[in-house]
Every structure is written in structure tokens, then in C-alpha cells.
Short mmCIF file of C-alpha atoms in Angstrom, two decimals:
data_model
loop_
_atom_site.label_atom_id
_atom_site.label_comp_id
_atom_site.label_asym_id
_atom_site.label_seq_id
_atom_site.Cartn_x
_atom_site.Cartn_y
_atom_site.Cartn_z
CA MET A 1 23.07 73.89 74.85
CA SER A 2 26.62 72.87 73.92
CA SER A 3 27.13 69.20 73.29
CA THR A 4 30.48 69.45 75.04
CA LYS A 5 28.76 69.97 78.38
CA SER A 6 28.67 66.37 79.51
CA LEU A 7 28.45 66.56 83.32
CA GLY A 8 25.23 66.31 85.35
CA LEU A 9 24.50 66.17 89.08
CA GLY A 10 25.36 62.48 89.36
CA SER A 11 28.71 62.92 87.62
CA GLY A 12 29.39 65.97 89.79
CA ILE A 13 28.75 64.08 93.04
CA GLY A 14 30.92 61.27 91.73
CA LEU A 15 33.71 63.70 90.85
CA VAL A 16 33.61 65.19 94.37
CA ALA A 17 33.52 61.77 96.07
CA ALA A 18 36.31 60.38 93.92
CA ASN A 19 38.52 63.42 94.60
CA MET A 20 37.94 63.17 98.34
CA ILE A 21 38.32 59.44 99.00
CA GLY A 22 42.00 58.67 98.69
CA ALA A 23 45.16 58.21 100.70
CA GLY A 24 44.20 60.61 103.50
CA VAL A 25 41.44 58.59 105.15
CA LEU A 26 43.36 55.32 104.91
CA LEU A 27 46.69 56.64 106.19
CA SER A 28 45.92 59.48 108.62
CA THR A 29 44.47 57.47 111.52
CA GLY A 30 47.63 55.36 111.65
CA PHE A 31 49.68 58.54 112.14
CA MET A 32 47.19 60.02 114.63
CA ALA A 33 47.14 56.85 116.77
CA GLN A 34 50.76 57.48 117.75
CA SER A 35 49.72 60.25 120.16
CA MET A 36 45.89 60.26 120.30
CA GLY A 37 43.39 57.84 121.80
CA PRO A 38 40.23 56.59 120.05
CA GLY A 39 37.97 59.33 121.45
CA ALA A 40 40.27 62.14 120.32
CA ILE A 41 40.70 60.53 116.90
CA LEU A 42 36.94 60.27 116.29
CA LEU A 43 36.43 63.81 117.62
CA ALA A 44 39.06 65.08 115.19
CA TRP A 45 37.35 63.37 112.26
CA GLY A 46 34.00 64.83 113.39
CA ALA A 47 35.54 68.32 113.55
CA GLY A 48 37.08 67.83 110.12
CA ALA A 49 33.74 66.76 108.67
CA PHE A 50 32.00 69.81 110.15
CA LEU A 51 34.61 72.19 108.74
CA ALA A 52 34.52 70.52 105.32
CA LEU A 53 30.73 70.89 105.21
CA CYS A 54 31.07 74.56 106.19
CA GLY A 55 33.60 74.98 103.39
CA ALA A 56 31.33 73.21 100.91
CA ARG A 57 28.39 75.42 101.90
CA ALA A 58 30.51 78.54 101.46
CA TYR A 59 31.77 77.32 98.08
CA ALA A 60 28.22 76.52 97.02
CA GLU A 61 27.41 80.19 97.56
CA VAL A 62 30.56 81.26 95.68
CA ALA A 63 29.64 78.96 92.77
CA LEU A 64 26.30 80.75 92.43
CA LEU A 65 28.12 84.09 92.17
CA VAL A 66 30.86 82.87 89.79
CA PRO A 67 29.53 79.85 87.79
CA ARG A 68 32.74 79.32 85.80
CA SER A 69 35.51 76.71 85.71
CA GLY A 70 38.81 77.26 87.51
CA GLY A 71 38.06 76.82 91.21
CA GLU A 72 40.07 79.04 93.54
CA TYR A 73 41.90 80.63 90.61
CA ARG A 74 38.65 81.94 89.17
CA TYR A 75 36.94 82.68 92.50
CA LEU A 76 39.79 84.66 94.08
CA SER A 77 40.43 86.57 90.84
CA GLU A 78 36.80 87.70 90.71
CA LEU A 79 36.04 88.14 94.41
CA LEU A 80 39.31 89.53 95.81
CA HIS A 81 42.17 90.30 93.38
CA PRO A 82 43.64 88.75 90.21
CA SER A 83 47.04 88.35 91.88
CA LEU A 84 45.51 86.14 94.58
CA GLY A 85 43.77 84.11 91.91
CA TYR A 86 47.07 83.74 90.09
CA ALA A 87 48.76 82.48 93.27
CA ALA A 88 45.85 80.09 93.91
CA GLY A 89 46.15 78.76 90.37
CA TRP A 90 49.80 77.93 90.92
CA ALA A 91 48.92 76.44 94.30
CA SER A 92 46.39 74.20 92.55
CA LEU A 93 49.07 73.08 90.12
CA LEU A 94 51.78 72.47 92.72
CA VAL A 95 49.92 71.35 95.87
CA GLY A 96 46.22 71.18 95.04
CA PHE A 97 46.47 68.39 92.48
CA SER A 98 50.02 67.37 91.59
CA ALA A 99 51.02 66.64 95.19
CA PRO A 100 47.82 64.72 96.11
CA VAL A 101 48.16 62.64 92.93
CA ALA A 102 51.73 61.87 94.01
CA VAL A 103 50.63 61.01 97.56
CA ASP A 104 47.94 58.63 96.29
CA ALA A 105 50.46 57.09 93.87
CA LEU A 106 52.97 56.52 96.69
CA ALA A 107 50.23 55.06 98.90
CA ALA A 108 49.06 52.74 96.10
CA GLY A 109 52.66 51.64 95.69
CA ALA A 110 52.92 50.92 99.41
CA PHE A 111 49.79 48.75 99.32
CA ALA A 112 51.08 46.99 96.19
CA LYS A 113 54.27 46.14 98.08
CA THR A 114 52.20 44.23 100.66
CA LEU A 115 51.03 42.03 97.76
CA SER A 116 54.45 41.59 96.17
CA PRO A 117 57.51 42.66 98.21
CA SER A 118 59.60 42.92 95.04
CA LEU A 119 57.57 45.90 93.80
CA ASP A 120 59.06 49.34 94.31
CA PRO A 121 56.36 51.76 95.62
CA ARG A 122 57.70 54.74 93.68
CA TRP A 123 57.87 52.96 90.33
CA THR A 124 54.46 51.35 90.86
CA GLY A 125 52.95 54.75 91.59
CA ALA A 126 54.70 56.27 88.58
CA GLY A 127 53.23 53.60 86.31
CA LEU A 128 49.72 54.40 87.55
CA ILE A 129 50.24 58.13 86.88
CA VAL A 130 51.36 57.43 83.31
CA ALA A 131 48.35 55.16 82.63
CA LEU A 132 45.84 57.71 83.94
CA THR A 133 47.52 60.50 81.99
CA ALA A 134 46.94 58.53 78.79
CA LEU A 135 43.24 58.01 79.68
CA HIS A 136 42.48 61.66 80.45
CA ALA A 137 44.47 63.13 77.58
CA ALA A 138 42.82 60.87 74.99
CA GLY A 139 39.29 62.27 74.69
CA LEU A 140 36.51 63.83 76.77
CA LYS A 141 33.98 60.99 76.43
CA ALA A 142 36.54 58.32 77.31
CA SER A 143 37.74 60.46 80.22
CA VAL A 144 34.23 60.96 81.66
CA ARG A 145 33.18 57.32 81.16
CA GLY A 146 36.39 55.99 82.68
CA GLN A 147 36.04 58.37 85.62
CA ASN A 148 32.41 57.40 86.29
CA LEU A 149 33.31 53.70 86.20
CA LEU A 150 36.14 54.19 88.69
CA VAL A 151 33.82 56.20 90.97
CA ALA A 152 31.24 53.41 90.99
CA VAL A 153 33.89 50.79 91.76
CA LYS A 154 35.37 52.97 94.50
CA LEU A 155 32.07 53.57 96.31
CA VAL A 156 31.11 49.89 96.16
CA LEU A 157 34.49 48.78 97.53
CA PHE A 158 34.67 51.44 100.22
CA THR A 159 31.12 50.72 101.40
CA GLY A 160 31.87 47.00 101.33
CA PHE A 161 34.88 47.42 103.60
CA ILE A 162 32.80 49.45 106.05
CA CYS A 163 30.01 46.85 106.14
CA PHE A 164 32.55 44.07 106.59
CA GLY A 165 34.21 45.91 109.47
CA LEU A 166 30.93 46.79 111.18
CA PHE A 167 29.51 43.26 111.03
CA ALA A 168 32.69 41.21 111.48
CA GLY A 169 34.58 43.55 113.79
CA SER A 170 34.23 44.75 117.35
CA GLY A 171 31.23 46.82 118.37
CA ARG A 172 32.64 47.75 121.79
CA TRP A 173 34.27 51.04 122.67
CA PRO A 174 38.05 50.54 122.20
CA ASP A 175 40.27 50.57 125.29
CA TRP A 176 43.74 50.88 123.72
CA THR A 177 46.01 53.85 124.50
CA PRO A 178 48.66 55.46 122.29
CA PRO A 179 52.33 54.74 123.08
CA ASP A 180 53.03 58.38 123.96
CA PRO A 181 49.81 59.75 125.51
CA ALA A 182 49.55 63.40 126.53
CA ALA A 183 48.52 64.52 130.00
CA GLY A 184 44.89 65.60 129.62
CA PHE A 185 43.45 66.41 126.23
CA PRO A 186 46.14 66.20 123.48
CA LEU A 187 45.50 69.69 122.05
CA ALA A 188 48.76 69.98 120.09
CA ALA A 189 48.35 66.53 118.53
CA PHE A 190 44.66 67.24 117.87
CA MET A 191 45.39 70.48 116.00
CA GLY A 192 48.21 68.83 114.07
CA SER A 193 45.90 65.97 113.10
CA LEU A 194 43.49 68.44 111.48
CA PHE A 195 46.03 68.97 108.69
CA TYR A 196 45.99 65.24 107.93
CA ILE A 197 42.19 65.38 108.01
CA ALA A 198 42.12 68.52 105.85
CA PHE A 199 44.09 66.58 103.26
CA ALA A 200 41.68 63.64 103.58
CA PHE A 201 38.70 65.95 103.02
CA SER A 202 40.33 67.95 100.23
CA GLY A 203 38.36 67.57 97.04
CA TRP A 204 34.95 68.69 98.30
CA ASN A 205 35.34 71.65 95.92
CA ALA A 206 36.24 69.48 92.89
CA ALA A 207 33.07 70.26 90.94
CA SER A 208 34.03 73.96 90.88
CA TYR A 209 37.08 73.26 88.74
CA ALA A 210 34.99 71.95 85.83
CA ALA A 211 31.89 74.17 86.29
CA GLU A 212 31.65 75.10 82.61
CA GLU A 213 31.42 71.41 81.64
CA PHE A 214 28.16 71.00 83.62
CA ARG A 215 24.89 71.23 81.73
CA GLU A 216 23.36 73.29 84.59
CA PRO A 217 26.33 74.76 86.52
CA LYS A 218 24.38 77.14 88.79
CA ARG A 219 22.12 74.32 89.93
CA ASP A 220 24.38 71.27 89.92
CA VAL A 221 27.81 72.53 91.02
CA PRO A 222 26.65 73.71 94.49
CA ARG A 223 24.54 70.59 95.00
CA ALA A 224 27.36 68.29 93.90
CA MET A 225 29.75 69.82 96.45
CA LEU A 226 27.28 69.64 99.35
CA ILE A 227 25.89 66.17 98.64
CA GLY A 228 29.28 64.71 97.79
CA CYS A 229 30.90 66.14 100.93
CA ALA A 230 28.08 64.90 103.20
CA LEU A 231 28.22 61.42 101.67
CA VAL A 232 31.98 61.16 102.10
CA ALA A 233 31.88 62.56 105.66
CA ALA A 234 29.49 59.75 106.68
CA LEU A 235 31.72 57.14 105.03
CA TYR A 236 34.83 58.57 106.70
CA PHE A 237 33.35 58.45 110.17
CA ALA A 238 32.23 54.85 109.65
CA VAL A 239 35.58 53.65 108.32
CA ASN A 240 37.45 55.34 111.17
CA TRP A 241 35.17 53.67 113.69
CA VAL A 242 36.14 50.35 112.10
CA PHE A 243 39.81 51.30 112.43
CA VAL A 244 39.81 52.45 116.06
CA ALA A 245 37.37 49.78 117.29
CA ASN A 246 39.48 46.95 115.92
CA LEU A 247 42.96 48.24 116.68
CA THR A 248 44.62 46.24 119.48
CA PRO A 249 47.92 46.51 121.39
CA ALA A 250 49.14 43.53 119.32
CA ASP A 251 48.99 45.75 116.24
CA ALA A 252 51.07 48.49 117.83
CA SER A 253 54.44 47.42 116.46
CA ALA A 254 53.18 47.82 112.90
CA VAL A 255 50.65 50.62 113.19
CA PHE A 256 52.24 52.96 115.71
CA ARG A 257 55.59 52.91 113.87
CA TYR A 258 53.60 52.86 110.64
CA GLU A 259 55.96 50.83 108.50
CA SER A 260 53.98 51.65 105.37
CA GLU A 261 56.37 49.84 103.05
CA SER A 262 55.52 46.49 104.65
CA VAL A 263 52.10 46.92 106.25
CA THR A 264 49.17 49.37 106.20
CA LEU A 265 46.38 50.03 108.66
CA GLY A 266 43.63 48.62 106.44
CA HIS A 267 45.75 45.54 105.75
CA VAL A 268 46.30 44.98 109.49
CA ILE A 269 42.60 45.33 110.37
CA ALA A 270 41.33 43.11 107.52
CA GLN A 271 43.97 40.45 108.27
CA ARG A 272 43.08 40.38 111.95
CA LEU A 273 39.34 40.08 111.23
CA ALA A 274 39.45 37.48 108.46
CA GLY A 275 42.96 36.13 108.00
CA PRO A 276 45.97 36.75 105.70
CA GLY A 277 43.94 36.37 102.51
CA ALA A 278 41.62 39.19 103.59
CA GLY A 279 44.62 41.41 104.26
CA ARG A 280 45.92 40.89 100.74
CA LEU A 281 42.44 41.41 99.27
CA MET A 282 42.11 44.63 101.25
CA SER A 283 45.39 45.90 99.81
CA ALA A 284 44.20 45.09 96.26
CA LEU A 285 40.87 46.85 96.79
CA VAL A 286 42.49 49.92 98.32
CA ILE A 287 44.79 50.24 95.32
CA LEU A 288 41.63 50.64 93.22
CA LEU A 289 40.43 53.36 95.61
CA PHE A 290 43.67 55.26 95.12
CA VAL A 291 43.52 54.85 91.33
CA SER A 292 40.01 56.37 91.35
CA ALA A 293 41.19 59.36 93.41
CA MET A 294 44.19 59.88 91.11
CA SER A 295 41.88 59.68 88.09
CA ALA A 296 39.48 62.29 89.51
CA MET A 297 42.32 64.72 90.19
CA THR A 298 43.86 64.08 86.77
CA PHE A 299 40.46 65.00 85.32
CA ALA A 300 39.74 68.10 87.45
CA GLY A 301 43.14 69.74 87.98
CA PRO A 302 44.03 70.46 84.34
CA ARG A 303 40.81 72.47 83.97
CA VAL A 304 42.37 75.08 86.31
CA TYR A 305 45.50 75.44 84.17
CA ALA A 306 43.35 75.54 81.03
CA ALA A 307 41.44 78.48 82.54
CA MET A 308 44.73 80.22 83.41
CA ALA A 309 45.97 79.68 79.85
CA ALA A 310 42.74 81.08 78.41
CA ASP A 311 43.30 84.21 80.53
CA GLY A 312 46.91 84.57 79.34
CA PHE A 313 48.69 83.44 82.52
CA LEU A 314 50.04 80.27 80.86
CA PRO A 315 50.93 79.54 77.22
CA LYS A 316 47.86 79.03 75.02
CA VAL A 317 48.80 75.41 74.36
CA PHE A 318 47.62 74.56 77.89
CA ALA A 319 44.09 75.84 77.16
CA GLY A 320 43.24 72.91 74.90
CA ARG A 321 40.54 72.88 72.24
CA GLU A 322 36.73 73.04 72.46
CA GLY A 323 35.25 69.61 73.10
CA ARG A 324 38.65 68.05 73.88
CA PRO A 325 40.50 67.52 77.18
CA PRO A 326 43.30 70.05 77.84
CA ALA A 327 45.95 67.44 77.01
CA ALA A 328 48.97 69.69 77.56
CA SER A 329 47.66 70.63 81.03
CA VAL A 330 47.12 66.94 81.83
CA LEU A 331 50.74 66.24 80.85
CA LEU A 332 52.02 69.20 82.89
CA GLN A 333 50.25 68.10 86.08
CA SER A 334 51.34 64.49 85.68
CA ALA A 335 54.96 65.51 85.09
CA LEU A 336 54.96 67.47 88.36
CA ALA A 337 53.30 64.56 90.18
CA LEU A 338 56.04 62.23 88.92
CA LEU A 339 58.68 64.66 90.17
CA ILE A 340 57.10 64.69 93.65
CA VAL A 341 56.82 60.88 93.69
CA PHE A 342 60.58 60.57 93.33
CA THR A 343 61.60 63.43 95.66
CA HIS A 344 59.23 63.66 98.64
CA ASP A 345 58.28 61.84 101.83
CA LEU A 346 54.68 60.62 102.14
CA ARG A 347 53.92 61.77 105.70
CA GLN A 348 55.46 65.24 105.28
CA ALA A 349 53.51 65.78 102.06
CA LEU A 350 50.22 64.81 103.74
CA SER A 351 50.57 67.45 106.45
CA ASN A 352 52.02 70.33 104.42
CA VAL A 353 49.66 69.94 101.46
CA GLY A 354 46.69 69.89 103.85
CA ALA A 355 47.83 73.18 105.40
CA LEU A 356 48.23 75.02 102.09
CA LEU A 357 44.93 73.73 100.69
CA THR A 358 43.24 75.01 103.85
CA LEU A 359 44.82 78.45 103.38
CA PHE A 360 43.52 79.02 99.85
CA ALA A 361 40.11 77.52 100.60
CA ALA A 362 39.78 79.90 103.56
CA LEU A 363 40.67 82.89 101.37
CA THR A 364 38.01 81.83 98.87
CA ALA A 365 35.37 81.45 101.59
CA ALA A 366 36.33 84.88 102.98
CA GLY A 367 35.74 86.33 99.51
CA LEU A 368 32.01 86.02 100.18
CA PHE A 369 32.28 88.94 102.62
CA ARG A 370 33.85 91.06 99.90
CA ALA A 371 30.96 90.11 97.61
CA ARG A 372 28.46 91.03 100.34
CA PHE A 373 29.77 94.59 100.58
CA ALA A 374 30.94 95.10 96.98
CA ALA A 375 30.02 98.48 95.55
CA GLY A 376 27.75 98.91 92.56
CA GLY A 377 25.90 95.63 92.93
CA LYS A 378 28.67 93.72 91.13
CA PHE A 379 27.56 90.48 92.80
CA PRO A 380 24.19 89.27 94.12
CA LYS A 381 23.98 89.39 97.90
CA PRO A 382 25.19 86.04 99.37
CA ALA A 383 22.74 84.16 101.60
CA PHE A 384 23.21 84.42 105.37
CA ALA A 385 23.82 80.65 105.67
CA GLY A 386 26.66 80.90 103.17
CA LEU A 387 28.23 83.84 105.02
CA LEU A 388 27.93 82.03 108.37
CA ALA A 389 29.57 78.91 106.93
CA ALA A 390 32.33 81.02 105.40
CA GLY A 391 32.99 82.75 108.73
CA ILE A 392 33.22 79.46 110.63
CA TYR A 393 35.49 77.87 108.03
CA SER A 394 37.81 80.88 107.72
CA ALA A 395 38.13 81.43 111.48
CA SER A 396 38.87 77.75 112.07
CA ALA A 397 41.44 77.75 109.28
CA VAL A 398 43.27 80.71 110.85
CA TYR A 399 43.44 78.85 114.19
CA MET A 400 44.70 75.67 112.48
CA LEU A 401 47.33 77.55 110.49
CA TYR A 402 48.55 79.31 113.64
CA PHE A 403 49.32 75.91 115.18
CA GLY A 404 50.84 74.69 111.92
CA PHE A 405 53.25 77.59 111.50
CA ARG A 406 54.13 77.49 115.19
CA ASP A 407 55.07 73.80 115.12
CA LYS A 408 56.48 73.35 111.60
CA GLY A 409 56.77 76.80 110.14
CA SER A 410 59.97 76.17 108.17
CA THR A 411 58.55 73.37 106.04
CA LEU A 412 55.24 75.15 105.50
CA LEU A 413 57.10 78.28 104.39
CA TRP A 414 59.15 76.14 101.98
CA TRP A 415 55.98 74.82 100.33
CA LEU A 416 54.37 78.28 100.34
CA GLY A 417 57.53 79.72 98.78
CA GLY A 418 57.19 77.17 96.02
CA VAL A 419 53.78 78.61 95.22
#
């Protein structure tokens, strides 16, 4: 067994959890509360969790068929067509990792500004990207150890916030209403919110990008995706209950307008429950959550570009060397993330990135049906549970994307054109 294979099940679960828990869960509910009540918000998060688990189950089946690094690039190339894999690889570079790193960096900068108003969110985020680039380009052991440490810190802090909110906050069903409520069920707002939630849940497939660095990829990659996704789904539902149960009309001026450069939803809730000091502490802790998510994506994403380089789709320099991180790929992703930090709006990026990640994940899940009916026994027959999960995820993604292109087709086409 190669000594360079340093990831086990625990590291895989940590990689998935760290990729998933980031800006999305801490920002999305503030946007959703502008047009959705507490019941619709919690229902949307429940639907998002169900779809993410279906996606993780489908990917677990795909990982058994194609136990190699590269994620959607590798899966679509093998299951459907190399050109789709090539497009998915570029999507991973542009919107799968670079854009989420930029979003988390901008969000960390916004939280830092609540601690010190003189800080510029963009430059703060850029500094974090540069620091993590240095960590993950330096060496594989330092990269894995640093990532595992950040994962442990993240889970402790996130769980601590949930426990604090559950014990110190309200346990009653919230009675607030959004400032612009819809007549009846807010279907349009609900479908639009699923893109925010898709972004928040993105990362459940993170273990697939580094499959060849697992000691037992066929066993541990599927388990890491399923266990990690289930763990994060439970945490997400709990933290969103804390948010909606403790939001009051007095918070509306900050939260409904979502002035993220001066206040954030977690800051508002913590400050109301335990005073100004708790609000500042919350901002400091959340910055660490974002740093962990950025670190996980800076670890996982470059493995996709390294796989593309090994196959000849990118210059060989991006492939890296055996036993070393793909440093050139790390630098490439971070350079694109820095570009997005200085050129894009946070809320627009959240929605559009979520839509495009959903598109390529749905194509990958649908690839299981091609494997099921492939001629010549090229692939083992996928399990029925995997096919069912793939069908549910793909059909739901088509419905979501229909609403997305109907309501904001021009911006989605712009991002898709970039890919």
C-alpha cells in the first residue's frame, strides 16, 4: 500500500463536513426570511437535506463504480462522455471551488468587520486565501494535519453554538412574519431558496475528489459522503431552528435588509441572547468556521485539476508530483478565488453557484442509469437504492433549474457560459 495514501474514514468524514459547513448555512436564512416565514424556511432546509442525502447516496454508488480521484470530471468522463467530464472539470475550477472559496472569504471578511469596522471585507478575505494557499501548497502531511485540526475546531464551535441557542434561546414556535409575505404558500420564494440551500449543502461529494488518496477508497469514500452529509444535515436543521426561533420583529431592520457589512444573522441572535460580547464572540467563532471551509476546498479542489492535467487537458505542471500536493493547481484555484473576491457580489454568487453545482451533480447522478444499461458489462450493475436516489435527485434538480432559468436566466447563462 502506498505511503502517500494518508486518508481514512475519519479524515474523509471531516473533509466532507468541512467542505459543507461554510457561508451558506450562516447567510441563507437571512436572505430567505425576507419573503418566507419560519415554517417555509424549515421546510426548505428539510427538503434540501433530503435531496443532499439522495445525491450522496447516488454518488456513493458512482464511487464504487469509479474509485478514482477527480469527482464529476472523472465520473462524467467515464459514465457519459469525456466532453461532459471536461466541462465538469472546468465547472469545478470556476464555480465548484474557486467561487465558494471566494464566498466564504467575503463572508469571513463581513464578520471580521463586525469586530473592527476599519477592516475591509475584501482584503480580509484575500489575506485568508493567501494564508491557506501557503498551507496547502507546502506539503501533504502539513496539509492533512492542518485540515484535520480545522475540522475538529469547526465541529466543536458549530455544535457549541447550537447547544447555546437551544438552551439559552426560545423553545416556542416563532410567530414573526416576513416583511413581504406571499398569499398562500410562497412557491416561487421556496424554489429560489433551494439554490441558496444547494450552495449550503455543496461539498457532500468532497471525498470523491481525493479518492486515490484514501487507503481504502471503495469502502471509505462512499461511507464518508453518506455519514458526513447526514451529520451536517442534522447540524443544519438545528442551527436554523435556533435562527428562526429567536428572530424577532426588532431584528427586522438588520436581518431583513441584511446589511452584511455591519451585522450578520448569527451576530444578531447571539447578541440578543447574551449581550454585545456574545455577538462579537460569535463573529470571531464563525470566522474560524469559514476558514475551515476554505481550507477544505483548497485541499480538495486542486485534486480535480491535477487529474485533468494527468489526462492531458491541462499543462502537466498542474498534475504535481507523487507524494506532494499539486501546488500549481492550488495556486491556480486561489488566483481565481481572489479574482472573484474583488469582482463579484456575495448574494448573487450564492444563488448562481448553487444552481450550476446542482446541474453537474444531477448529470453525475443520472450517469448511474447509463452504467445500468451499458453494453458489454463495462460497469457492475448499480444497486436499486442508488438508482432510486439518483432518479429523485436528478428529477428534483430539473424542477429547481426550471425555476432558476425562468426567474434569473440571464445571470445563470452568464455563469454557464463561463464554464
